[in-house]
Coordinates of C-alpha atoms and ligand atoms in Angstrom, one line a residue:
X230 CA 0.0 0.0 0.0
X231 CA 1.4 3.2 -0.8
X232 CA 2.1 6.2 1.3
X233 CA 3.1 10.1 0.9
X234 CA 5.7 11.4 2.5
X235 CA 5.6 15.2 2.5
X236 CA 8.4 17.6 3.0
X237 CA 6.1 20.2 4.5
X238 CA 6.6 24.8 4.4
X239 CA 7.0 24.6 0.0
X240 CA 5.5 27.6 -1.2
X241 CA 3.6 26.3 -4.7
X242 CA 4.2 28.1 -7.5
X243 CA 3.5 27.9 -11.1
X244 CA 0.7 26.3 -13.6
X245 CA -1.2 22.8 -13.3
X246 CA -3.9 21.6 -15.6
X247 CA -7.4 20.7 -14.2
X248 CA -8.3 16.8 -15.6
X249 CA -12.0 16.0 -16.0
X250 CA -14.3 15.7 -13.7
X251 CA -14.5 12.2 -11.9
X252 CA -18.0 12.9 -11.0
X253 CA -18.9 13.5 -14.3
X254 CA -17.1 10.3 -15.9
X255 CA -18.4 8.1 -13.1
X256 CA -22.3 9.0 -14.9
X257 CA -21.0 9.2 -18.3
X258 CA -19.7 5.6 -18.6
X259 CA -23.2 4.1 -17.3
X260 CA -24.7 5.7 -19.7
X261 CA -23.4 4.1 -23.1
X262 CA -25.6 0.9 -21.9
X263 CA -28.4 2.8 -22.7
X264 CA -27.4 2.3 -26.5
X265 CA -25.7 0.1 -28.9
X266 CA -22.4 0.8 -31.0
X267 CA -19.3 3.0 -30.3
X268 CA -18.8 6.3 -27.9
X269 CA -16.5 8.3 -27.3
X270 CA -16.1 10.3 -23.7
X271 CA -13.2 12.7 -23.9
X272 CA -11.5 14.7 -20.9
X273 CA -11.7 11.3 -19.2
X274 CA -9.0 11.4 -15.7
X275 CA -7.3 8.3 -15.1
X276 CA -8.0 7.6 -12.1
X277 CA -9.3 4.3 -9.9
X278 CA -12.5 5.0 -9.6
X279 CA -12.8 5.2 -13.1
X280 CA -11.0 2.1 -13.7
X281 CA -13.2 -0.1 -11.6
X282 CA -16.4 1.2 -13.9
X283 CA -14.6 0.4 -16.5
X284 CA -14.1 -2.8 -15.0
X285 CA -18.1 -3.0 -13.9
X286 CA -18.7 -2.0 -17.4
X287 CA -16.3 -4.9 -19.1
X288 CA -17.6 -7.4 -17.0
X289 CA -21.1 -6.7 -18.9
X290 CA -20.0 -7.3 -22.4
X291 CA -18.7 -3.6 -22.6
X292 CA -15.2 -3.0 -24.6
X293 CA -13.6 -0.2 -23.8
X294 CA -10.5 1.1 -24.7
X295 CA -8.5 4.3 -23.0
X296 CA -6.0 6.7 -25.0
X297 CA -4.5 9.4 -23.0
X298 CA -7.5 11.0 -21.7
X299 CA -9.9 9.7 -24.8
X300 CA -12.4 6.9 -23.5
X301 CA -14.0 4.9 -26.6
X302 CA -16.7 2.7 -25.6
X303 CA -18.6 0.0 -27.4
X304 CA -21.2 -1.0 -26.1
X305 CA -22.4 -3.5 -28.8
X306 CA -22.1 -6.9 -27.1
X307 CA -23.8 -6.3 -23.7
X308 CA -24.8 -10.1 -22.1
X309 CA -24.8 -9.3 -18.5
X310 CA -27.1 -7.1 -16.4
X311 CA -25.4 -7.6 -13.1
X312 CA -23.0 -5.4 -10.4
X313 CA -21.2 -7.7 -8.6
X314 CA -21.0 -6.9 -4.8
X315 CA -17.1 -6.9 -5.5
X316 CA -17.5 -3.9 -7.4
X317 CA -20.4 -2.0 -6.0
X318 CA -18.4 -2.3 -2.5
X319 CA -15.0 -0.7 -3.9
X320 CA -17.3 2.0 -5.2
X321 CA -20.5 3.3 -4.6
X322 CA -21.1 5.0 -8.0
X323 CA -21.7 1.5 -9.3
X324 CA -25.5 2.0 -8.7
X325 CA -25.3 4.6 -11.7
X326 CA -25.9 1.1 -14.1
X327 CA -29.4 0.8 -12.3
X328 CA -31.5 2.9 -14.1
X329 CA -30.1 2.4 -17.5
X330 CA -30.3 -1.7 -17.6
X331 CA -33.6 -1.6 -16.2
X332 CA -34.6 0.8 -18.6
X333 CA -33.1 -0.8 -21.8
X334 CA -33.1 -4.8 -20.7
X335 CA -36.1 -4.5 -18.6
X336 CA -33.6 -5.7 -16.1
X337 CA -30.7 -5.5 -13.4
X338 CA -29.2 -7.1 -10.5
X339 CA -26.9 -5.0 -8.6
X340 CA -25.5 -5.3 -5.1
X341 CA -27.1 -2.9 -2.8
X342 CA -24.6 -0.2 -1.8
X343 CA -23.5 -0.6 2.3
X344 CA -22.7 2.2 4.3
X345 CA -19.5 4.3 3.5
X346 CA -16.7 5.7 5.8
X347 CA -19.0 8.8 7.2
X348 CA -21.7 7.0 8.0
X349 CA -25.2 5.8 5.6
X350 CA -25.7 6.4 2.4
X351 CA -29.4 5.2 1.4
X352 CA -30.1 4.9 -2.4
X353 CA -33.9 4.9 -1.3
X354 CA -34.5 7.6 -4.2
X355 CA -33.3 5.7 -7.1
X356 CA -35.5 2.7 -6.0
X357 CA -38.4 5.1 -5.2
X358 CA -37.8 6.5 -8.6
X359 CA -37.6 3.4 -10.4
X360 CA -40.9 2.4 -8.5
X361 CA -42.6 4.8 -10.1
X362 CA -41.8 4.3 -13.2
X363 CA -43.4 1.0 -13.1
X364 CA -40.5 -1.4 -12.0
X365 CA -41.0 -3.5 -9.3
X366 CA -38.0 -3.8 -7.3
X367 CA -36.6 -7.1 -5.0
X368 CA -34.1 -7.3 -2.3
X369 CA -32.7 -10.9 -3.0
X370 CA -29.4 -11.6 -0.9
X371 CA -28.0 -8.4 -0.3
X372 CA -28.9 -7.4 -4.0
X373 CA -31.7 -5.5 -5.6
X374 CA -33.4 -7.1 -8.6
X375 CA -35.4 -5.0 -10.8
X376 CA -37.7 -5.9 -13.7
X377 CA -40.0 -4.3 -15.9
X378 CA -41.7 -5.2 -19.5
X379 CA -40.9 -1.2 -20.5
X380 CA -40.8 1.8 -18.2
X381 CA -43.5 4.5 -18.1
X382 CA -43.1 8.2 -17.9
X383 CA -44.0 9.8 -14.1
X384 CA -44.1 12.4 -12.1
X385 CA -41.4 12.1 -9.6
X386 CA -40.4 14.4 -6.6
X387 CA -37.3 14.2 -4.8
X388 CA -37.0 15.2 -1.4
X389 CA -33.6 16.1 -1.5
X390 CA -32.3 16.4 -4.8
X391 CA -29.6 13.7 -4.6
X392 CA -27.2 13.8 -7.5
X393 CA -27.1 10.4 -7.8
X394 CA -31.0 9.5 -8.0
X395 CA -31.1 12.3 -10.2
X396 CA -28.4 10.5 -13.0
X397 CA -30.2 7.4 -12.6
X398 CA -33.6 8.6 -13.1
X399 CA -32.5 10.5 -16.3
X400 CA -30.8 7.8 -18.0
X401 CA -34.1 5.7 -16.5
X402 CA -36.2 8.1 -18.0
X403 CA -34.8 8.3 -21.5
X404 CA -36.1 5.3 -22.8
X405 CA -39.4 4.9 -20.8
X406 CA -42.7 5.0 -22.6
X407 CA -44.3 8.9 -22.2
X408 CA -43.1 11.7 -20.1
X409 CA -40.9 11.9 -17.3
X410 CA -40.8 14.7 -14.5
X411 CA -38.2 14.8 -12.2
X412 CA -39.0 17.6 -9.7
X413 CA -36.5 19.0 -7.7
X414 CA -33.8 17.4 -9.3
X415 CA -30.1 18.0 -8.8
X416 CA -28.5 21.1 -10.9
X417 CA -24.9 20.1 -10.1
X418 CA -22.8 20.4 -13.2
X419 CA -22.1 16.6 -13.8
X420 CA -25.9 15.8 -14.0
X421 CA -25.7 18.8 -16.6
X422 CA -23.0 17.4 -18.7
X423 CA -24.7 13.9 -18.4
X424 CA -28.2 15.6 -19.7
X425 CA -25.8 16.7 -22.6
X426 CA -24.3 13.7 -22.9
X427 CA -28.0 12.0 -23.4
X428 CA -28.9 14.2 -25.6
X429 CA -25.9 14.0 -27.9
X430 CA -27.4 10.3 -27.9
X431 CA -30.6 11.4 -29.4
X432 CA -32.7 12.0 -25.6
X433 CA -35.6 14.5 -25.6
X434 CA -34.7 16.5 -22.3
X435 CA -35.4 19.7 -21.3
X436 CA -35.0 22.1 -18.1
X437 CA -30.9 21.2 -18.1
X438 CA -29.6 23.0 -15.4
X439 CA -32.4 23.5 -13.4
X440 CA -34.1 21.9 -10.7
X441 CA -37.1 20.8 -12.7
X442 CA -36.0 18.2 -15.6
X443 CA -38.3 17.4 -18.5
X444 CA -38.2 14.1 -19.9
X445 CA -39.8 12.7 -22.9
X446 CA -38.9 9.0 -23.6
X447 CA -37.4 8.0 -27.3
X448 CA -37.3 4.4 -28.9
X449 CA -33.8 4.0 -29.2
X450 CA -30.8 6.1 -28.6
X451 CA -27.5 6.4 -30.9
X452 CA -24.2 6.4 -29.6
X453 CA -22.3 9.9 -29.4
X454 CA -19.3 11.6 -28.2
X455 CA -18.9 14.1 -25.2
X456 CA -16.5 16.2 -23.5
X457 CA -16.3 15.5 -19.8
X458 CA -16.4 18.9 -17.9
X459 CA -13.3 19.8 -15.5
X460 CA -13.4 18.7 -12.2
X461 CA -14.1 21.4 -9.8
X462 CA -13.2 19.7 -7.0
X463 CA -10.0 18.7 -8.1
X464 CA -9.7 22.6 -9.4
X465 CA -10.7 23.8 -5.6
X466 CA -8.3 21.3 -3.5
X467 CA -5.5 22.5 -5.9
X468 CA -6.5 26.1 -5.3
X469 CA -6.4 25.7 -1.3
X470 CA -2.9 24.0 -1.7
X471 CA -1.6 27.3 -3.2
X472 CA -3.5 29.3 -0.6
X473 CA -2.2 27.1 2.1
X474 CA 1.4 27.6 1.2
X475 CA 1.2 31.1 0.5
X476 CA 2.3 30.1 -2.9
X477 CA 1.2 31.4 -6.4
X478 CA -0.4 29.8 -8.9
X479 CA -2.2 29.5 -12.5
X480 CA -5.1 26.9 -12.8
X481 CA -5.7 26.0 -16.7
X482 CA -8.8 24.5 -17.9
X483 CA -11.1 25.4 -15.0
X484 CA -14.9 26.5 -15.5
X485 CA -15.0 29.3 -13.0
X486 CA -18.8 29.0 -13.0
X487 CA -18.7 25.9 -11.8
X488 CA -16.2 27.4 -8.8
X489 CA -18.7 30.4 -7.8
X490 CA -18.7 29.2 -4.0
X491 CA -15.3 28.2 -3.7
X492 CA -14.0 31.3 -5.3
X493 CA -15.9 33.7 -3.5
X494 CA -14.8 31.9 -0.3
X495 CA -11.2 31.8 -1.1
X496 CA -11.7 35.5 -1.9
X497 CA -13.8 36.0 1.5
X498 CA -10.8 34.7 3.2
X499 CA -8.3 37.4 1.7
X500 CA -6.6 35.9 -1.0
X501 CA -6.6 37.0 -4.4
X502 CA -7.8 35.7 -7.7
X503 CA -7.9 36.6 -11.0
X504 CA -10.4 35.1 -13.3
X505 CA -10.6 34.6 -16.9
X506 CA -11.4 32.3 -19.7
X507 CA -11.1 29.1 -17.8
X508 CA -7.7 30.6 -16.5
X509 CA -7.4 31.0 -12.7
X510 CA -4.5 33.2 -10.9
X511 CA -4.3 32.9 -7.5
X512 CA -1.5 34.9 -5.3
X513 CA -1.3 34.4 -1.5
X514 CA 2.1 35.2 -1.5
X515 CA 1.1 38.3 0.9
X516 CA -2.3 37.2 2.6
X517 CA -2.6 36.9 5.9
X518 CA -5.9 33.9 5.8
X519 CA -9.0 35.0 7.7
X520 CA -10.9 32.7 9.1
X521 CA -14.4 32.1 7.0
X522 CA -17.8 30.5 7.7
X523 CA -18.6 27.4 5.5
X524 CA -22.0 25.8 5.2
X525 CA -21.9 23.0 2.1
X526 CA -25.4 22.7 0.6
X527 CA -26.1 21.2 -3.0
X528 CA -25.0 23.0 -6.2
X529 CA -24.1 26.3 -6.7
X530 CA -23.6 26.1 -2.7
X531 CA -20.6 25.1 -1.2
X532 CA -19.9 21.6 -2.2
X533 CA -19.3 19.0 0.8
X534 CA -16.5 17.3 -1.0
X535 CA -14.4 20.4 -0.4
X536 CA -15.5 20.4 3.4
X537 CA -12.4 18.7 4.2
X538 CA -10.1 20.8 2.4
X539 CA -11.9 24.2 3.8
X540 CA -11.6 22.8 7.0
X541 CA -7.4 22.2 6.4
X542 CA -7.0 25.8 5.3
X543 CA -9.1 27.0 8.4
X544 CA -6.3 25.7 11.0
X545 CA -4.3 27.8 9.8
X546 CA -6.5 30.9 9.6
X547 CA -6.2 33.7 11.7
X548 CA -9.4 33.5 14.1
X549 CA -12.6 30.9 14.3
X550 CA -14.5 29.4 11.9
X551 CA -17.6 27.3 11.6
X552 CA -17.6 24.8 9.1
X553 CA -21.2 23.2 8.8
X554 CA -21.5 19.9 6.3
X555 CA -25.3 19.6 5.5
X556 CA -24.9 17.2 3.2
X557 CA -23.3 14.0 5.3
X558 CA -23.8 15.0 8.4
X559 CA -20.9 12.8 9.9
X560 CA -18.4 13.6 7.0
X561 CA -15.5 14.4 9.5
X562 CA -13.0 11.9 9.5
X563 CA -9.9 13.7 8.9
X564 CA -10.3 15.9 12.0
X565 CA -8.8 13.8 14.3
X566 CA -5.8 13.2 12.0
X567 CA -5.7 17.1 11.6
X568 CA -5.4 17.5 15.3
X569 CA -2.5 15.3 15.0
X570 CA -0.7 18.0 13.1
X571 CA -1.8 20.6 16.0
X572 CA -4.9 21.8 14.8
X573 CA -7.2 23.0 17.1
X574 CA -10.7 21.6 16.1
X575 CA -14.2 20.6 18.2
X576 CA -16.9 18.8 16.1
X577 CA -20.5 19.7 17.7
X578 CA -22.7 17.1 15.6
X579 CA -22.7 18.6 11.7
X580 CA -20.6 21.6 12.3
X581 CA -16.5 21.9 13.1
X582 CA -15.8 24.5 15.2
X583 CA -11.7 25.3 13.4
X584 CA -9.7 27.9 15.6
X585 CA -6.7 29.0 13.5
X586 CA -2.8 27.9 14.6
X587 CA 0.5 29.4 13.9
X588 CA 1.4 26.7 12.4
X589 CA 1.3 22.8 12.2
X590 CA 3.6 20.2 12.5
X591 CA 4.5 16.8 10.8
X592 CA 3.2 13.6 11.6
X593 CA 1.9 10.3 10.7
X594 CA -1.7 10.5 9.5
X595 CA -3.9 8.1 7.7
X596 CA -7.3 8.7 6.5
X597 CA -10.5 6.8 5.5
X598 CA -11.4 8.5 2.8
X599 CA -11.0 10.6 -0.1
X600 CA -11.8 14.3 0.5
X601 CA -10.2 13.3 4.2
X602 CA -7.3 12.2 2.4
X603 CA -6.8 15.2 0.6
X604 CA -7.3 17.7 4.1
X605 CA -4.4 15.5 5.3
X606 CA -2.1 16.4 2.2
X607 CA -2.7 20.2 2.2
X608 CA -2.3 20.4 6.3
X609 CA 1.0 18.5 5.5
X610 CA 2.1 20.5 2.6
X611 CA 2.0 23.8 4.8
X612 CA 2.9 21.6 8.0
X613 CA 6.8 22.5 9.5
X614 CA 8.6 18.9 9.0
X615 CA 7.8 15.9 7.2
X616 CA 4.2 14.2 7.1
X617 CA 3.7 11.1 6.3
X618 CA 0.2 10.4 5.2
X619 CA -1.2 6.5 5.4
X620 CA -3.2 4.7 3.1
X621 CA -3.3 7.1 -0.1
X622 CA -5.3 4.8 -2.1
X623 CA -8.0 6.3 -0.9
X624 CA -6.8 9.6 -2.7
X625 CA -5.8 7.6 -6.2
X626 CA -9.7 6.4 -6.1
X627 CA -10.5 10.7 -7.3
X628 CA -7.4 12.3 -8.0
X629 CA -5.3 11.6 -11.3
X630 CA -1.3 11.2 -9.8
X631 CA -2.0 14.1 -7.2
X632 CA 1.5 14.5 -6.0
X633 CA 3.1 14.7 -9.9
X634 CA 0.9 18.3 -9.8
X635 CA 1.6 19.3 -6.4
X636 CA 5.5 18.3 -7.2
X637 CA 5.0 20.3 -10.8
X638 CA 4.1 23.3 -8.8
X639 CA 7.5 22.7 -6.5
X640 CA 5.8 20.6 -3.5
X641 CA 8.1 17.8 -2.6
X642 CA 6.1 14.3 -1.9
X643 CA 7.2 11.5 -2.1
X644 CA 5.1 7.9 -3.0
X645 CA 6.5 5.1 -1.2
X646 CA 5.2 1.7 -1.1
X647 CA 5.0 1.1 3.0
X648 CA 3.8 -2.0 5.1
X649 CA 1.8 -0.1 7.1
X650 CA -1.6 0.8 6.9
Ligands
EPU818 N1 -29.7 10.6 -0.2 C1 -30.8 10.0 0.3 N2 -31.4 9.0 -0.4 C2 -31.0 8.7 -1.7 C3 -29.9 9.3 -2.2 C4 -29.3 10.3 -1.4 O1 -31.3 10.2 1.5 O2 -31.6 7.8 -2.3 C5 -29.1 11.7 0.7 C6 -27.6 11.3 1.0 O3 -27.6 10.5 2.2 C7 -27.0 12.6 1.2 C8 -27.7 13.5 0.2 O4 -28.9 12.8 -0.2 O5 -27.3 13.1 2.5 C9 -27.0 13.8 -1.1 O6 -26.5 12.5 -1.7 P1 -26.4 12.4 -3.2 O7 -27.2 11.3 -3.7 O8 -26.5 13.7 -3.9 O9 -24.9 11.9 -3.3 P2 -24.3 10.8 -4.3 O10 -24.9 10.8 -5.6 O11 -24.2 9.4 -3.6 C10 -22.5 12.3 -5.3 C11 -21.0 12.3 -5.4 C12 -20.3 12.5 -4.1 C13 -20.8 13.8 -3.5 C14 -22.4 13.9 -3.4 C15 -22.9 15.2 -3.0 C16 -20.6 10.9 -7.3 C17 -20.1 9.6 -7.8 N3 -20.5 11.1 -6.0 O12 -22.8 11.3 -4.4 O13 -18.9 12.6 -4.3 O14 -20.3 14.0 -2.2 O15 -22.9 13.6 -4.8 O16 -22.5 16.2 -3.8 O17 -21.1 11.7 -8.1 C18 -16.7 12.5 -3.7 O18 -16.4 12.7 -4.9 O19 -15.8 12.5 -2.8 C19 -18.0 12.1 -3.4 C20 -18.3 11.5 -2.3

């Protein structure tokens, strides 16, 4: 298993390109079992959790072959509908093949998804979803069989508009008999560039972007060709390791409307940006960090998978800050490990309460997941001494070769291979 080791106190400096968005990839490469023939996903990141759908996806009948960042997909020879628990428990996002087997084969068997690291994570949405559109759904052995003869259109309202339910319910949706509402439906920018992506395939949707999706269900669909949007999370942990060194940096193929709350946070906090073109200039050679309120809340809020990085930069901020996840409610694993470094953190049930230190110093860490993982990289890259932090496969699961752009920008980390874990 490998591990970082970080020489901590490098100011980063330079330019690093954004990859694309795993998020977005993670929904894109589902949605080619919706047709038959050869796609092409483009801006794909190489990283593990993409490999293991491409693994869920082979296993199927799938071929799929990856060129630099060019995924081409056929999708001709499909002869299983199944997600293997083996897969669906490396990674969640495995549900994604739900809504479009059911939908094309009139049927799927995928393992249901267990909790993860920070607690619960109920797909009760998709199911409900599903349900309404006339499948009738099983729990067999841990896995949930669905059938249906053809899918009908339906008005469906989401309590919370979960990203997840919403993908499945689209790609669901797209080749069910009649019209298809999804009401208050996720507007993050991967269920966008998935809407495109379906519609590049020949799907009749309207209301992209907003809350209210219109869906109006086709025969068939072709297969097309997308570009997978930048990941903005990726963009945002990069930008708080150059605020978080005091270091100076150019981000290159960013959408800065996808950034809004980050931005305007980073901003908030004193440090300054310039914007343009997909072209982000950050400079906090000079800034002295204030301490700034965070509440994550869905899309264009402040997203929860940079809660952990937020929180990172706050311990070294000058003064308190609240730092409310409303989103996962228990999503706080990498506090403890911060405190190891000397950060001076309370977690009172949703909200960590993050009073700024003069510094913080090396140590082991290890973390239990992903966004956690990559708190635990920023504290050490701004950290006096050398950090070593456990377990970084957690980090390769979301982040293309994260320490070949931190080192690009003259951060020194080390990957070692290491016994322990
Ligand atoms: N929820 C339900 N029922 C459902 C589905 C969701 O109650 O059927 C709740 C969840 O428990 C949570 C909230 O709704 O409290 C939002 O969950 P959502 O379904 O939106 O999350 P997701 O689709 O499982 C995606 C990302 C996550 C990201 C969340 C929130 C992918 C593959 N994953 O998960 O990304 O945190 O949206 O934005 O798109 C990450 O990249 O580190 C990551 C965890």
């Amino acid at each position: 298993m490998d591990k970082f080791i970080i020489q901590g106190g490098k100011k980063l400096e330079g330019t690093v390109n954004v990859s694309g968005a795993k998020n977005a990839s993670l929904a894109l490469m589902p949605a080619v079992l919706l047709t038959s023939g050869i796609s092409k996903l483009y801006n794909t990141p190489r990283l593990n959790d993409v490999f293991t759908m491409i693994k869920l996806l082979t296993q199927m009948g799938v071929k799929i072959e990856f060129n630099n960042e060019e995924l081409i997909i056929d999708s001709t020879g499909i002869f299983s509908y199944e997600a293997p628990y083996e897969l669906v428990k490396k990674m969640r996002a495995s549900i994604y093949v739900l809504g479009p087997l059911v939908s094309r084969y009139g049927y799927a068997k995928v393992s249901l998804p267990g909790g993860c690291a920070w607690g619960p994570r109920p797909i009760n949405l998709h199911l409900m979803a599903l349900e309404r559109m006339g499948a009738s759904i099983e729990l067999v052995q841990g896995y949930i069989i669905a059938k249906t003869r053809k899918l009908n259109g339906a008005k469906i309202n989401f309590d919370i508009p979960s990203v997840g339910a919403t993908g499945n319910t689209l790609m669901a949706a797209t080749l069910a008999k009649g019209t298809t509402i999804i009401n208050n439906a996720a507007c993050e920018p991967e269920i966008t560039n998935l809407a495109n992506f379906l519609v590049n395939m020949g799907a009749k949707i309207s209301g992209i972007g907003t809350s209210i999706l219109e869906v109006e269900g086709v025969d068939e669909l072709k297969p097309a060709e997308i570009e997978t949007i930048p990941d903005r999370i990726e963009a945002g942990t990069l930008l708080v390791a150059a605020a978080i060194t005091k270091g100076n940096i150019e981000l290159k193929g960013a959408n800065e409307n996808h950034l809004y709350s980050i931005l305007s946070k980073l901003e908030e906090s004193g440090i300054s940006l310039s914007i343009n073109n997909g072209s982000i200039k950050l400079d906090a050679r000079n800034s002295e960090i204030k301490s700034v309120n965070v509440t994550t809340s869905v899309f264009p809020g402040f997203p929860t998978d940079m809660q952990a990085q937020w929180i990172a930069l706050m311990c070294l901020a000058n003064g308190t800050s609240n730092v409310t996840d409303t989103i996962y409610y228990d999503r706080f694993n990498h506090v403890p490990e911060l405190i190891r470094l000397g950060a001076d953190i309370v977690v009172n049930e949703n909200t960590a309460r993050v009073v700024g230190v003069k510094k913080l110093t090396g140590a082991k860490v290890m973390s239990t997941d992903l966004r956690a993982s990559a708190s635990l990289v920023l504290a050490g890259l701004a950290a006096e001494g050398v950090t070593e932090v456990l377990r970084v496969y957690h980090l390769d699961r979301g982040y293309q070769r994260i320490e070949e752009k931190l080192n690009s920008l003259g951060a020194e980390i080390q990957r070692v291979q290491s016994s322990e874990y």
